[in-house]
Amino acid sequence: FSGRGRAVLLTGEPGIGKSTLVECVCSWATEAGFLVGRGWCSEAGMPAYWPWRRALAGLSPRLRFRDGAGESDEQAVLLAAVVETLEDAGRRQPVLIAIDDVHWADPSSLLLLRTVVDAVPTLAVAVVLTARDDLLAVDPATRTAIADLPTATRRVPVPPLDRASAATLVRRFGGGDLPERAVAGVVDRTGGNP
């Protein structure tokens, strides 16, 4: 395999379907022979590098993440080790790293994200991220870190469903034949949010 990796950031309101879209991408990638790593950030405040610990656990159990940022030299060694791990894995088979809710990422995870995304074009690695656009507006540090991702990072807004798509979804999962008025009421209340 050769480097031609890409990074994609999906943004949108809560519940709009970003994580479901990522689940579909991960399923497709697994079927296509990718090695898939999933991580997530949490509002609960997880240890430093938490999303990366989860996403890379299957790739390299030997990676050692410290709970704090550590010394800058130590952190630089870790960042390089992660890129090397992805490079080695990508030589054997393509890799997909998916991390949900980067708007809650700790500073160390954001630095590692930036490092990996900088390296991705030279690796057989794809990175898919999700972020709530409403929270990006609230936290200036996270907004800046995500805005500072390389310009090659494709930013894809996940918009609400249009009325016809929302109505189709309501009919499909609404439990049988719903009256048109009920369908319209659900569509109006949800505003296109699945």
Coordinates of C-alpha atoms in Angstrom, one line a residue, residues 35-108:
L35 CA -7.9 -2.3 9.8
V36 CA -10.4 -0.2 11.7
G37 CA -9.8 1.6 15.0
R38 CA -12.6 3.5 16.8
G39 CA -12.2 6.1 19.6
W40 CA -14.4 8.7 21.2
C41 CA -14.1 11.7 23.3
S42 CA -16.3 12.2 26.4
E43 CA -17.8 15.2 28.1
A44 CA -17.1 13.2 31.3
G45 CA -13.4 14.1 31.1
M46 CA -11.4 11.0 30.3
P47 CA -7.6 10.6 30.7
A48 CA -5.3 12.3 28.3
Y49 CA -5.2 10.6 24.8
W50 CA -8.3 8.6 25.6
P51 CA -9.7 8.5 22.1
W52 CA -6.3 7.5 20.7
R53 CA -5.9 4.8 23.4
R54 CA -9.2 3.2 22.2
A55 CA -8.6 3.7 18.5
L56 CA -5.0 2.3 18.5
A57 CA -5.5 -0.5 21.1
G58 CA -5.8 -3.1 18.3
L59 CA -3.0 -1.7 16.2
S60 CA -0.3 -1.5 18.8
P61 CA -0.7 -2.6 22.4
R62 CA 2.9 -1.6 23.1
L63 CA 2.1 2.1 22.8
R64 CA 2.3 3.7 26.2
F65 CA 0.1 6.7 26.8
R66 CA 0.7 8.7 30.0
D67 CA -2.2 10.3 31.8
G68 CA -0.6 13.8 31.6
A69 CA 1.0 15.7 28.8
G70 CA 4.4 14.9 30.2
E71 CA 7.7 16.4 29.2
S72 CA 7.8 17.9 25.7
D73 CA 10.5 15.4 24.6
E74 CA 8.5 12.5 26.0
Q75 CA 5.4 13.8 24.2
A76 CA 7.3 14.2 20.9
V77 CA 8.5 10.6 21.2
L78 CA 4.9 9.4 21.7
L79 CA 3.6 11.5 18.7
A80 CA 6.3 10.0 16.5
A81 CA 5.6 6.5 17.8
V82 CA 1.9 6.9 16.9
V83 CA 2.7 8.0 13.3
E84 CA 5.2 5.2 12.9
T85 CA 2.6 2.7 14.2
L86 CA 0.1 3.9 11.6
E87 CA 2.8 3.8 8.9
D88 CA 3.7 0.2 9.8
A89 CA 0.1 -0.9 9.9
G90 CA -0.7 0.8 6.7
R91 CA 2.1 -1.1 4.9
R92 CA 0.2 -4.4 5.7
Q93 CA -3.3 -3.2 5.0
P94 CA -5.1 0.2 4.8
V95 CA -6.2 1.7 8.1
L96 CA -9.2 3.7 9.1
I97 CA -9.2 5.6 12.4
A98 CA -12.6 7.0 13.4
I99 CA -12.9 9.4 16.4
D100 CA -16.3 10.7 17.6
D101 CA -17.0 13.9 19.4
V102 CA -13.6 15.7 19.0
H103 CA -15.2 18.8 20.4
W104 CA -14.6 17.2 23.8
A105 CA -11.0 16.2 23.2
D106 CA -8.4 17.0 25.7
P107 CA -5.4 19.2 24.6
S108 CA -3.0 16.2 24.3

